[in-house]
PDB file of C-alpha atoms in Angstrom:
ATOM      1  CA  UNK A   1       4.381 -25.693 100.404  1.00  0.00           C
ATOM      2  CA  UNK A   2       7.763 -24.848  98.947  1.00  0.00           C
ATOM      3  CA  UNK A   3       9.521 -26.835  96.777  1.00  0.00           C
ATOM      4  CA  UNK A   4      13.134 -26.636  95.299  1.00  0.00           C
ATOM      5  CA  UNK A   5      14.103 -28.181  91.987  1.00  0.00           C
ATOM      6  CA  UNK A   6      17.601 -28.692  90.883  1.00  0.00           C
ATOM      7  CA  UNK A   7      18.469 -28.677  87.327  1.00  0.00           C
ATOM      8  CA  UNK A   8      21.679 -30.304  85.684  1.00  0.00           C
ATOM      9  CA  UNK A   9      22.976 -31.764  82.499  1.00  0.00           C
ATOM     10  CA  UNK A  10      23.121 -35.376  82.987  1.00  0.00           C
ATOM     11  CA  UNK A  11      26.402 -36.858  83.645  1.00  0.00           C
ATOM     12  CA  UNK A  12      27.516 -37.329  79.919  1.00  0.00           C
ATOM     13  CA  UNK A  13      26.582 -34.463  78.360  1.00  0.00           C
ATOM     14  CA  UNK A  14      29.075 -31.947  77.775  1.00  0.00           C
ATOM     15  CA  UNK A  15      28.893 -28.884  80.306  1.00  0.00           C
ATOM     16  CA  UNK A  16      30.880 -26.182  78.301  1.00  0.00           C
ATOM     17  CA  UNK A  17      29.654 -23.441  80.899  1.00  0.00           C
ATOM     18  CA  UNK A  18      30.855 -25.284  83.575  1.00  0.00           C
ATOM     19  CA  UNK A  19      34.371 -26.314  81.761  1.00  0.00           C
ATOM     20  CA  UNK A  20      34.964 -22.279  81.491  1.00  0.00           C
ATOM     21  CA  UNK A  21      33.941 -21.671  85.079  1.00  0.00           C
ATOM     22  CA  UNK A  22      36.962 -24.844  85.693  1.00  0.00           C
ATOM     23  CA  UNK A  23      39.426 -22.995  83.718  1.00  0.00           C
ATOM     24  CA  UNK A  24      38.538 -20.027  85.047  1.00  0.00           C
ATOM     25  CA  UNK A  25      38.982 -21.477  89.047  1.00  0.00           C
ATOM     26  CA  UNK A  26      42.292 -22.475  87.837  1.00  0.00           C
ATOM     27  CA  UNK A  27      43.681 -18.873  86.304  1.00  0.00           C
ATOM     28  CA  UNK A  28      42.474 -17.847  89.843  1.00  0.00           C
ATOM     29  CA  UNK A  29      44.166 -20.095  91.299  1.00  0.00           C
ATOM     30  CA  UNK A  30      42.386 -22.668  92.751  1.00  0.00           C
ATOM     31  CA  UNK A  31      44.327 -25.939  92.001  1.00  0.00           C
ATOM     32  CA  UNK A  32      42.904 -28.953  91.928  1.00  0.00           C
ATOM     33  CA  UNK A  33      39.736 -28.249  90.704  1.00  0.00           C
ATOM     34  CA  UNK A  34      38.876 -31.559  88.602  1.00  0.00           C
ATOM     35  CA  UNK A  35      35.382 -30.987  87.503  1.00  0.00           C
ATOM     36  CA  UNK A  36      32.516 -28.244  87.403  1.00  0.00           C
ATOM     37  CA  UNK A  37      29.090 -28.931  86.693  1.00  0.00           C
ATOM     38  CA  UNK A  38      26.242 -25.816  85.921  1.00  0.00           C
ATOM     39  CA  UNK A  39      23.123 -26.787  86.618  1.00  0.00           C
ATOM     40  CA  UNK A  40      20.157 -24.550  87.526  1.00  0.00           C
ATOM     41  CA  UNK A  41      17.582 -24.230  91.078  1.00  0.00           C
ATOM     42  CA  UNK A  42      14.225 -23.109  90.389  1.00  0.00           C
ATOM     43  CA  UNK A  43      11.909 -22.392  94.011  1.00  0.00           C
ATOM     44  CA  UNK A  44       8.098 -22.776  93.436  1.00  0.00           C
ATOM     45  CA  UNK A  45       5.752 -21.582  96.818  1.00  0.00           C
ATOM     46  CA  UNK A  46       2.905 -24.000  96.071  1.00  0.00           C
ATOM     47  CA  UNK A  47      -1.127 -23.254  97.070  1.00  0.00           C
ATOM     48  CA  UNK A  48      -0.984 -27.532  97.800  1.00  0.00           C
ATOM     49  CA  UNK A  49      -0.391 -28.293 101.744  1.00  0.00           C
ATOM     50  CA  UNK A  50       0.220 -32.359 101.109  1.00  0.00           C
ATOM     51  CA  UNK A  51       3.488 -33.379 101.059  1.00  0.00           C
ATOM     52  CA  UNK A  52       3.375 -36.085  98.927  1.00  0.00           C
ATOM     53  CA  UNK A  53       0.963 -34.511  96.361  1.00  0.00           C
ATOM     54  CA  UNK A  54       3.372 -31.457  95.887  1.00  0.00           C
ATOM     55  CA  UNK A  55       6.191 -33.644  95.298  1.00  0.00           C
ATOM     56  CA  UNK A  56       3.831 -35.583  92.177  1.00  0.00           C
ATOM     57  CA  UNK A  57       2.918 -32.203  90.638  1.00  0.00           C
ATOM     58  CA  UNK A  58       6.341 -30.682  90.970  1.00  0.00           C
ATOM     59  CA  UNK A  59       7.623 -34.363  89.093  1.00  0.00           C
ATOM     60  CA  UNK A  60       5.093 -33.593  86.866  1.00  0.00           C
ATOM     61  CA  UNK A  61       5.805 -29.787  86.358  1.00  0.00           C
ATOM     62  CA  UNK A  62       9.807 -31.131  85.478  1.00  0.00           C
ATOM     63  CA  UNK A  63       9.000 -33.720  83.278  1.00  0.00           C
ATOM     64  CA  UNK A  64       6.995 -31.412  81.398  1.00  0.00           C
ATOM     65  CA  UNK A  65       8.525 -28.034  81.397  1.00  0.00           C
ATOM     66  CA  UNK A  66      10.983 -27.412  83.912  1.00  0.00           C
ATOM     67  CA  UNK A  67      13.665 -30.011  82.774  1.00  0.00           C
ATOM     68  CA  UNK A  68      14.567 -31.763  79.045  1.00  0.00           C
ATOM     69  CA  UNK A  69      15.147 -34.590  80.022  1.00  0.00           C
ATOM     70  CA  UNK A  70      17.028 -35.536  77.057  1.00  0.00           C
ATOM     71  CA  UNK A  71      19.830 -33.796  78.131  1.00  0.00           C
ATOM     72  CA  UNK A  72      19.040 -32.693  81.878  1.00  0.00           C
ATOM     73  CA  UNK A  73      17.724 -34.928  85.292  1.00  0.00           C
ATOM     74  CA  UNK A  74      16.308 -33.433  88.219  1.00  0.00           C
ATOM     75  CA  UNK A  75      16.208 -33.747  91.954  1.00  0.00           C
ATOM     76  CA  UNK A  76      13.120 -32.203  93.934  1.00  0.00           C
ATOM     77  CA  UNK A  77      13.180 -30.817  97.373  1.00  0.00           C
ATOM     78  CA  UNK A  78       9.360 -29.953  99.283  1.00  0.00           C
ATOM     79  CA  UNK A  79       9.753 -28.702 102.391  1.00  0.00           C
TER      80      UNK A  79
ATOM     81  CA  UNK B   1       0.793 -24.167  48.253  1.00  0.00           C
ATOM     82  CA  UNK B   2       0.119 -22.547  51.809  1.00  0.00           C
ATOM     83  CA  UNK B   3       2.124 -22.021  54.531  1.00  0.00           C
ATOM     84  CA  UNK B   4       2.268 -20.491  57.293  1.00  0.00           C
ATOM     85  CA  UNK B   5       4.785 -19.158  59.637  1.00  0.00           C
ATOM     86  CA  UNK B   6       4.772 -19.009  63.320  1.00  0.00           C
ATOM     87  CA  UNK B   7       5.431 -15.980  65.350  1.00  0.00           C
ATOM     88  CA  UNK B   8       6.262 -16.193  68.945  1.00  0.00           C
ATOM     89  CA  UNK B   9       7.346 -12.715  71.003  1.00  0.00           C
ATOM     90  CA  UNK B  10      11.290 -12.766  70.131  1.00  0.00           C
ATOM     91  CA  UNK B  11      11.225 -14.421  66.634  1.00  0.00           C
ATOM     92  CA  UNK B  12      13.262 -12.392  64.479  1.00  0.00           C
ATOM     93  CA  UNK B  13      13.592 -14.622  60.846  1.00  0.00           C
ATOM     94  CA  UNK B  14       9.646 -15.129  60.637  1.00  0.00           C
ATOM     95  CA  UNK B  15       9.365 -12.056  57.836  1.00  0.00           C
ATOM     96  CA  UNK B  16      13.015 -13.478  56.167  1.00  0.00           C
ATOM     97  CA  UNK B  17      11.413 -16.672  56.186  1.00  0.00           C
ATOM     98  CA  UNK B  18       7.840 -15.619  54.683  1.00  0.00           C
ATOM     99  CA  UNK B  19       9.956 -13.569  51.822  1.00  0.00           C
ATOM    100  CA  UNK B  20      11.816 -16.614  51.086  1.00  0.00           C
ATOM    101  CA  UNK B  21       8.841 -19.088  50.925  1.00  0.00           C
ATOM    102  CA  UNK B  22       6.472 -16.565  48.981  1.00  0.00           C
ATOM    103  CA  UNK B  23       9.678 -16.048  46.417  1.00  0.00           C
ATOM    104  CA  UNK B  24       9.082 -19.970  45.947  1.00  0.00           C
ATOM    105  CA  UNK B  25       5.894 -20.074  45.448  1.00  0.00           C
ATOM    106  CA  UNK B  26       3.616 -20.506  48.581  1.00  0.00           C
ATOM    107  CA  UNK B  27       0.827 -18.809  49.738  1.00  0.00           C
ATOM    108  CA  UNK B  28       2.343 -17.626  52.876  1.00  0.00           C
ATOM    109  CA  UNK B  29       0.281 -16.590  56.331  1.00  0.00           C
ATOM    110  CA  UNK B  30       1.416 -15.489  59.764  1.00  0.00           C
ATOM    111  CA  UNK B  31       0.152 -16.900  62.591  1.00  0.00           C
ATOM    112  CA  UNK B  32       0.964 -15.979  65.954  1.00  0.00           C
ATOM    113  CA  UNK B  33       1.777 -17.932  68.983  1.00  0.00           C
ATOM    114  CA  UNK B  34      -1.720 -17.490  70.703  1.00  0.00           C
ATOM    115  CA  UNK B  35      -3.798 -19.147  68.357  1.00  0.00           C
ATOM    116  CA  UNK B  36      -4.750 -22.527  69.177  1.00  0.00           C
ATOM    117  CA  UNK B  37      -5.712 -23.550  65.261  1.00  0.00           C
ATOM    118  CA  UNK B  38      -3.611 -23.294  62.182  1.00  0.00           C
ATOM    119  CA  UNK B  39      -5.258 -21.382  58.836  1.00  0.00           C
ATOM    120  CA  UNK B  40      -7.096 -24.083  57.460  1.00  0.00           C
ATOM    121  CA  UNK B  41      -5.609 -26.382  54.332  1.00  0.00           C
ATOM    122  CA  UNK B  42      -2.030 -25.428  55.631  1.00  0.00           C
ATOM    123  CA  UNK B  43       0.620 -27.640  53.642  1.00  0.00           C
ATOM    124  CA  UNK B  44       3.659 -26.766  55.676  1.00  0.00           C
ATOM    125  CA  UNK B  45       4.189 -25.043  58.881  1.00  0.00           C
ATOM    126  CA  UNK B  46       7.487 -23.418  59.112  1.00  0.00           C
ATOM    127  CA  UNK B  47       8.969 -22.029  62.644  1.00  0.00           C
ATOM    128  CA  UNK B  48      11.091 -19.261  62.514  1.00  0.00           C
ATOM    129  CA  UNK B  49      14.720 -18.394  64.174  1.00  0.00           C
ATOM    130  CA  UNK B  50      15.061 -15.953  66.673  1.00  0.00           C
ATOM    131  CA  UNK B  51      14.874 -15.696  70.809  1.00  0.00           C
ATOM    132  CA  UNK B  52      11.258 -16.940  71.649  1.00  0.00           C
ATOM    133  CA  UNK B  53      10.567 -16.096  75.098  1.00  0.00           C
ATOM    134  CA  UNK B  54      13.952 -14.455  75.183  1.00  0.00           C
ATOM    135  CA  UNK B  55      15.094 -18.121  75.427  1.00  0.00           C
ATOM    136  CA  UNK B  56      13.890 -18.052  79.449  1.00  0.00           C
ATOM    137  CA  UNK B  57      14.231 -21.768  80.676  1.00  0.00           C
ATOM    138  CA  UNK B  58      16.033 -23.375  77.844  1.00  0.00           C
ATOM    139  CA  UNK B  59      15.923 -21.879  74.043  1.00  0.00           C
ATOM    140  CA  UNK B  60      12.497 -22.934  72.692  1.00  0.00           C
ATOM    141  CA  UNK B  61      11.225 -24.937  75.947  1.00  0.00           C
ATOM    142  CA  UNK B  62       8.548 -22.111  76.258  1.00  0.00           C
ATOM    143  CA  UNK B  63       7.635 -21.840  72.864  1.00  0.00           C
ATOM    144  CA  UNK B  64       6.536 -25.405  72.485  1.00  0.00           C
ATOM    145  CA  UNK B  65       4.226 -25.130  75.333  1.00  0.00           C
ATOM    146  CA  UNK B  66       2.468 -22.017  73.531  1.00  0.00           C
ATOM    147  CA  UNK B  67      -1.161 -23.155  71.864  1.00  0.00           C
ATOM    148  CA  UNK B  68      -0.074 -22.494  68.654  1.00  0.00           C
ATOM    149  CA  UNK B  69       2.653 -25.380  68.924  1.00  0.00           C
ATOM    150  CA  UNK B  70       0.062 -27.856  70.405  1.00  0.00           C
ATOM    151  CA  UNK B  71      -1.754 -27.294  66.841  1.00  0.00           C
ATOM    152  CA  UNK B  72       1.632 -27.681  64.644  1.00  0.00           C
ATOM    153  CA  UNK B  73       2.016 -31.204  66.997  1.00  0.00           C
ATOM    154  CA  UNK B  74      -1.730 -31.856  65.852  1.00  0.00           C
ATOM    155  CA  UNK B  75      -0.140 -31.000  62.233  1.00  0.00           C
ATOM    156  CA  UNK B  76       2.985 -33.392  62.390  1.00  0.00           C
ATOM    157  CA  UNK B  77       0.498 -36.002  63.888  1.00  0.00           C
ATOM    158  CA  UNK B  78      -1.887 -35.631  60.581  1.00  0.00           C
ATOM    159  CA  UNK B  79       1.519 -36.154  58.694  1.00  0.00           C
ATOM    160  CA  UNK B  80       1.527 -32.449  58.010  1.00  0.00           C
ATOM    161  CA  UNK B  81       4.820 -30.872  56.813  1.00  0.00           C
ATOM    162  CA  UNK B  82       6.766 -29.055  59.316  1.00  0.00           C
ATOM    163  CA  UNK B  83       9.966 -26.704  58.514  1.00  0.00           C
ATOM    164  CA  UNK B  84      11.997 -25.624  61.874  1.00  0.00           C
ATOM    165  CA  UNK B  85      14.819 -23.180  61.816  1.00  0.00           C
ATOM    166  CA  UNK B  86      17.481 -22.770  64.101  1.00  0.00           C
ATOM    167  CA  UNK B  87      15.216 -21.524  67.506  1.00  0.00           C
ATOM    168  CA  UNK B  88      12.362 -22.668  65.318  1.00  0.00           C
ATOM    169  CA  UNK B  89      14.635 -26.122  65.084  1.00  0.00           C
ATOM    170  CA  UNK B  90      14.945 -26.066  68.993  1.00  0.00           C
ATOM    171  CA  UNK B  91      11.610 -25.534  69.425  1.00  0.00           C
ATOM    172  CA  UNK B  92      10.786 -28.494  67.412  1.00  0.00           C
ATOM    173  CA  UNK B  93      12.955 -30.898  70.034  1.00  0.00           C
ATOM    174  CA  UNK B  94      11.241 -29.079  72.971  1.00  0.00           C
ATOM    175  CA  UNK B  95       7.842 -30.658  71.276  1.00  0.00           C
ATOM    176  CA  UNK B  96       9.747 -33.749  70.874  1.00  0.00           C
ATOM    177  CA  UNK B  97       8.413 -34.294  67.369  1.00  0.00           C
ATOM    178  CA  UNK B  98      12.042 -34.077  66.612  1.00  0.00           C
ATOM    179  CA  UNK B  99      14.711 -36.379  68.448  1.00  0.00           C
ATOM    180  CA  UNK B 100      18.239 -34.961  70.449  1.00  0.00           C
ATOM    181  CA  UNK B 101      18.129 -31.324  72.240  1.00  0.00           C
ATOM    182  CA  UNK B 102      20.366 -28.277  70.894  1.00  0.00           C
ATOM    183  CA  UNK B 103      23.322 -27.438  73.324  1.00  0.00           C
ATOM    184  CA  UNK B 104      25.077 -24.380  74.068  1.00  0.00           C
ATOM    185  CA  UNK B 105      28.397 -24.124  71.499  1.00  0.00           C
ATOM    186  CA  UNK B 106      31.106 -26.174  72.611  1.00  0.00           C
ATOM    187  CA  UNK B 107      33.429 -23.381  72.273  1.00  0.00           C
ATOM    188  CA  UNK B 108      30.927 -20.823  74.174  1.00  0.00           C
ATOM    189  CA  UNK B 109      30.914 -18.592  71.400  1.00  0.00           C
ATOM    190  CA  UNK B 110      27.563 -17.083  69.692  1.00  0.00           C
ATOM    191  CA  UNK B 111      28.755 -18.274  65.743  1.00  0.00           C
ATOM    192  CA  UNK B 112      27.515 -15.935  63.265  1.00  0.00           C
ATOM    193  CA  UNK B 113      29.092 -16.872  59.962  1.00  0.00           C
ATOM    194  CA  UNK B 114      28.578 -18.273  56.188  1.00  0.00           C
ATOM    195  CA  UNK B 115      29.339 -22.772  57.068  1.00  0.00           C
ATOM    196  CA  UNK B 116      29.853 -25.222  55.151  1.00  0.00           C
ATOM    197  CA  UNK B 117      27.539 -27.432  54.758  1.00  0.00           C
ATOM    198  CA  UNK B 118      27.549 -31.437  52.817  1.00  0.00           C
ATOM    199  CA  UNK B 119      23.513 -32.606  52.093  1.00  0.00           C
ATOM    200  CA  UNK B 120      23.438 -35.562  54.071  1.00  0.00           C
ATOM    201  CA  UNK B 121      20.399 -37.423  52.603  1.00  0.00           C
ATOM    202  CA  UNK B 122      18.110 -36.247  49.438  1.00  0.00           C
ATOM    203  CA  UNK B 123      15.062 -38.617  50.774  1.00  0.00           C
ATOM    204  CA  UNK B 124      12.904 -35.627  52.121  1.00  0.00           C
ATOM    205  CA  UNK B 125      11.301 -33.153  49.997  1.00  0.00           C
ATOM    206  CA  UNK B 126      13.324 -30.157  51.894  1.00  0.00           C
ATOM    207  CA  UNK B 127      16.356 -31.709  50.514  1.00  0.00           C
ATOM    208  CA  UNK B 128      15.691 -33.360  47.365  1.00  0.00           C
ATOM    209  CA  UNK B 129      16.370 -29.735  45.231  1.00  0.00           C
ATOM    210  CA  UNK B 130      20.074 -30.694  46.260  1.00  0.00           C
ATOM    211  CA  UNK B 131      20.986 -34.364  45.641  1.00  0.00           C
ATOM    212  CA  UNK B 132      22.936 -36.308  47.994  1.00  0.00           C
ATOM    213  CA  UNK B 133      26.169 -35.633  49.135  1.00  0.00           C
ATOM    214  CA  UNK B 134      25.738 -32.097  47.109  1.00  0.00           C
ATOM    215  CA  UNK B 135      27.980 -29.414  49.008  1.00  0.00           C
ATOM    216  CA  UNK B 136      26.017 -26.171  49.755  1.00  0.00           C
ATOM    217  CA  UNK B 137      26.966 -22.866  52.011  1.00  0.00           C
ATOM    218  CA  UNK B 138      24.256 -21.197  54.762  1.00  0.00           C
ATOM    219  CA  UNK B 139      24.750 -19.420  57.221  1.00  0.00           C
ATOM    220  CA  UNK B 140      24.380 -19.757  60.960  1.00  0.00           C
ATOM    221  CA  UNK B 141      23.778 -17.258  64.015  1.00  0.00           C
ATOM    222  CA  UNK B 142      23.625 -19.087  67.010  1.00  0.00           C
ATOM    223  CA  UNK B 143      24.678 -19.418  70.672  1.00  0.00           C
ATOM    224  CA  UNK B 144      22.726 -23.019  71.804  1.00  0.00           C
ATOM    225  CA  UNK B 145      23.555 -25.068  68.029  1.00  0.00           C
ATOM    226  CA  UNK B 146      25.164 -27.911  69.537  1.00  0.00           C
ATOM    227  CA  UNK B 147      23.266 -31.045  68.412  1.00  0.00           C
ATOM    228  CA  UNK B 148      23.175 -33.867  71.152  1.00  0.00           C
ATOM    229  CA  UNK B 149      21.751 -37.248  70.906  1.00  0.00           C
ATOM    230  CA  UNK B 150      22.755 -40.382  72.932  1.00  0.00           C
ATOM    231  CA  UNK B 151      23.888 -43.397  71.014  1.00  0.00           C
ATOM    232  CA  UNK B 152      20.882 -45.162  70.608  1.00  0.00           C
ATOM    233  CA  UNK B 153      19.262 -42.191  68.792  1.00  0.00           C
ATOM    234  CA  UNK B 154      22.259 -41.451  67.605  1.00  0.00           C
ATOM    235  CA  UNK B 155      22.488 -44.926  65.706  1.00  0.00           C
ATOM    236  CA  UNK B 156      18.466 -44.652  64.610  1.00  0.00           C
ATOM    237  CA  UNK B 157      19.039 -41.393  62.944  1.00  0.00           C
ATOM    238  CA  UNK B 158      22.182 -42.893  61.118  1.00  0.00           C
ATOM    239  CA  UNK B 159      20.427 -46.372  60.450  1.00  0.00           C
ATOM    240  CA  UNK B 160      17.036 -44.604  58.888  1.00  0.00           C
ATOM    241  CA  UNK B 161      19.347 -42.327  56.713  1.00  0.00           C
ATOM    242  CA  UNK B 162      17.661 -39.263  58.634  1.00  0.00           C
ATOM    243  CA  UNK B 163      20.702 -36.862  59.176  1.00  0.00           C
ATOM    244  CA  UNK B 164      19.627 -33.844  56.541  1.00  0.00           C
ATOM    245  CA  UNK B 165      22.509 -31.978  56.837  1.00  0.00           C
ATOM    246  CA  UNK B 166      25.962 -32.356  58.058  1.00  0.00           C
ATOM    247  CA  UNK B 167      28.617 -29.398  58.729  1.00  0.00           C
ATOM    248  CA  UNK B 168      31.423 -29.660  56.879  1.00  0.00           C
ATOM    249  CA  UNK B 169      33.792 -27.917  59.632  1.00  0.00           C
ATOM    250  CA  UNK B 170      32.208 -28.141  62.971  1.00  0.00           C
ATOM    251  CA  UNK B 171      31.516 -24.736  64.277  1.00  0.00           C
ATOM    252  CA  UNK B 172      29.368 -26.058  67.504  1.00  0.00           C
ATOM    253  CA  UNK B 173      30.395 -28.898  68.696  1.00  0.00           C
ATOM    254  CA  UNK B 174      27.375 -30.994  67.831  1.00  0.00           C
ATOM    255  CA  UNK B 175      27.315 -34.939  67.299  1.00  0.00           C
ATOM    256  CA  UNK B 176      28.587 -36.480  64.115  1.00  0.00           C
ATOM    257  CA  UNK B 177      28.515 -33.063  62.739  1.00  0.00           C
ATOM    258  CA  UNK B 178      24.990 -32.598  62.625  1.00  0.00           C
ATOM    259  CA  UNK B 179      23.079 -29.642  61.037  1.00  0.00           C
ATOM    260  CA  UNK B 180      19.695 -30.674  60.499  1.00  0.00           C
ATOM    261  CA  UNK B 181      17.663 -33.990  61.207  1.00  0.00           C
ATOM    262  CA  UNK B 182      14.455 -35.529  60.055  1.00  0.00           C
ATOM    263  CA  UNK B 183      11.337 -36.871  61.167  1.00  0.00           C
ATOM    264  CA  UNK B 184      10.355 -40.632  61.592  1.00  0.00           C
ATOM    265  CA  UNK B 185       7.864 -40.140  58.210  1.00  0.00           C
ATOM    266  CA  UNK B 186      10.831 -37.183  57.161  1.00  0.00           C
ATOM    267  CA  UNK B 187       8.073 -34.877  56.889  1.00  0.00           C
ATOM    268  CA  UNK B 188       9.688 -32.734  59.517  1.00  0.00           C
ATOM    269  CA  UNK B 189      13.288 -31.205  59.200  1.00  0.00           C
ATOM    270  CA  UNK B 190      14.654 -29.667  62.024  1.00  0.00           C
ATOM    271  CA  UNK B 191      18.164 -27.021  61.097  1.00  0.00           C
ATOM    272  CA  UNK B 192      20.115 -24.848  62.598  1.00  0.00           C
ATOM    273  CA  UNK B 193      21.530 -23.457  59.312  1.00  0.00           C
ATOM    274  CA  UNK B 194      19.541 -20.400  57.318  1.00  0.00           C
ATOM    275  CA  UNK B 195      17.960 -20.720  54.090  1.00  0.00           C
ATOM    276  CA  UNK B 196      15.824 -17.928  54.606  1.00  0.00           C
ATOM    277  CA  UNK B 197      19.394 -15.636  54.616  1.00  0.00           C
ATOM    278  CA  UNK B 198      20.710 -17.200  51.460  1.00  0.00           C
ATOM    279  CA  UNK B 199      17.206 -17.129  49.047  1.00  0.00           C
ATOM    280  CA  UNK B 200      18.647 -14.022  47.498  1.00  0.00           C
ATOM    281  CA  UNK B 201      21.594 -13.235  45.011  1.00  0.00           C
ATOM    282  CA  UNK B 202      21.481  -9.572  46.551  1.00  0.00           C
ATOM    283  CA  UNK B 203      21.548 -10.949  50.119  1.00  0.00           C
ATOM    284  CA  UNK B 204      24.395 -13.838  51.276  1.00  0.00           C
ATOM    285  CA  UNK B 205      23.870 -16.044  48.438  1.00  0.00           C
ATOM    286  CA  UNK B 206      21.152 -18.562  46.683  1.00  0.00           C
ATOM    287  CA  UNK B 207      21.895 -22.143  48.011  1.00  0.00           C
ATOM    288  CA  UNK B 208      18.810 -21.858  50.304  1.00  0.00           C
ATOM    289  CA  UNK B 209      16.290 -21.707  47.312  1.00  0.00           C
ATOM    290  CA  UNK B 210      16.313 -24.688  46.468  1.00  0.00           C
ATOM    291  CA  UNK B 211      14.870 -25.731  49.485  1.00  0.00           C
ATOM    292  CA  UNK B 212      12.293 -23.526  49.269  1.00  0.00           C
ATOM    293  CA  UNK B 213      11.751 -24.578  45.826  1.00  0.00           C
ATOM    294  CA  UNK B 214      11.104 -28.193  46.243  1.00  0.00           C
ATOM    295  CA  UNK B 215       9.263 -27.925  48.966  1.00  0.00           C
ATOM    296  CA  UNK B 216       6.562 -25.709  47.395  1.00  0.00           C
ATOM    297  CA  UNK B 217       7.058 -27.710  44.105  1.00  0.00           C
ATOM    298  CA  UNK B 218       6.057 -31.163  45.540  1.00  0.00           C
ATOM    299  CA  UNK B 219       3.464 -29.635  47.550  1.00  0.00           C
ATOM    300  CA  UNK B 220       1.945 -27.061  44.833  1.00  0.00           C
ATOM    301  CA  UNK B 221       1.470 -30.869  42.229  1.00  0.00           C
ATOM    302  CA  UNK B 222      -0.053 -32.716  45.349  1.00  0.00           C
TER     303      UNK B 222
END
């Protein structure tokens, strides 16, 4: 199976990447941009063909590697 | 005394840091990131600065994973000593033995420059060569420096008097000004500030030896 997790600084923590990428938008020109967020998508192609038991190891794989989740939350995707 | 200092593939301040511990005192071996046991009768473990695993992930997150960390966990968990500078600091809140994560610099900048720096608390052994409140200079070279924790921890740290060091003019952004913190038992100091570059009157000053110095004193008596 594949499976897709997104990455991003919870809401809270300063995102000084994404505030340069705002200013940035708005040299360009792009008004009204009132917020950026980075975050980060990392694609695993898994050997495991249950749904259900990908998603658990890929929650497991985040909570102990692929995000800090003192700073960051995560969203998983198995398709 | 012994110590010994990790090596991971990108560590750059593990020989700076060796130099500056044998110059105190200790008995000092390298150990590299593959080994799954520390030398045996190892007082203090002390992680290095530098780009471990070329900071892939997050800065440190791969590092702490290695088997050689699961040992210096094993360590901390004995009530072992444990000395982390600036990556080796990161890597040290990647095990979690240390609270808070290290952020990129608020001002995007890489900082590479002699700081300030005010000794926040002289209840550890890695700060009790200073005194409290005593006003010291080190220098930092980092990009990801900037100390977050949320308010609870936050509070804790403040509340068990286990903020080490404080920066005196902010150069990263980092909560409450925070340079270093320490462990529940403050046997474990986590800093983003060198020592290891200031242990030496012919290299950017002396106001890391006394670090050094205590720490191997304390432990060389026990």
């Amino acid at each position: 199976m594949k499976a897709r997790v997104h990455v991003m600084l919870k809401a809270g923590v300063l995102d000084p990447q994404g505030e340069a990428v705002r200013h940035a938008l708005g040299t360009l020109g792009f008004d009204g941009v009132n917020g950026v967020r980075q975050g980060k998508v990392i694609e695993l192609d898994l050997a495991e063909v249950d749904r259900a038991a990908a998603e658990a190891q890929v929650r497991e794989m985040c909570e102990k590697l692929l995000a800090n989740t003192v700073i960051e939350s995560y969203r998983v995707e198995v398709a | 005394m012994k110590a010994a200092v990790i090596v991971f593939p990108g560590s750059n301040c593990d020989r700076d840091l060796a130099v500056a511990l044998r110059d105190a005192g200790a008995d000092v071996q390298m150990v590299w990131h593959k080994d799954a046991a520390l030398p045996a009768g190892v007082d203090l473990v002390a992680v290095p600065g530098g780009f471990s695993f070329g900071d892939y992930l997050r800065c440190g997150a791969i590092a702490a994973q290695s088997p050689v960390c699961q040992a210096v966990v094993a360590h901390a968990g004995r009530g072992g000593y444990v000395l982390g500078i600036c990556n080796g600091f990161q890597v040290l809140t990647e095990t979690r033995l240390l609270p808070g994560a290290l952020l990129r610099n608020a001002g995007l900048r890489f900082v590479c420059r002699t700081v300030g720096l005010r000794v926040a608390t002289d209840d550890s052994v890695f700060t009790a060569g200073y005194g409290r409140g005593a006003e010291i200079a080190l220098p930092v070279a980092h990009h990801d420096g900037n100390y977050f924790a949320d308010a609870e921890t936050l509070a804790r740290l403040q509340g068990e008097d286990r903020i080490a060091f404080t920066y005196a003019d902010n150069p990263n952004g980092s909560v409450a000004d925070i340079a270093g913190v320490l462990s529940t038992n403050r046997r474990v100091l986590g800093m983003m500030p060198h020592p290891e570059r200031a242990a030496d009157a012919a290299l950017g000053g002396t106001d890391g030896q006394a670090l050094f110095r205590a720490v191997v004193g304390v432990m060389a008596q026990a």
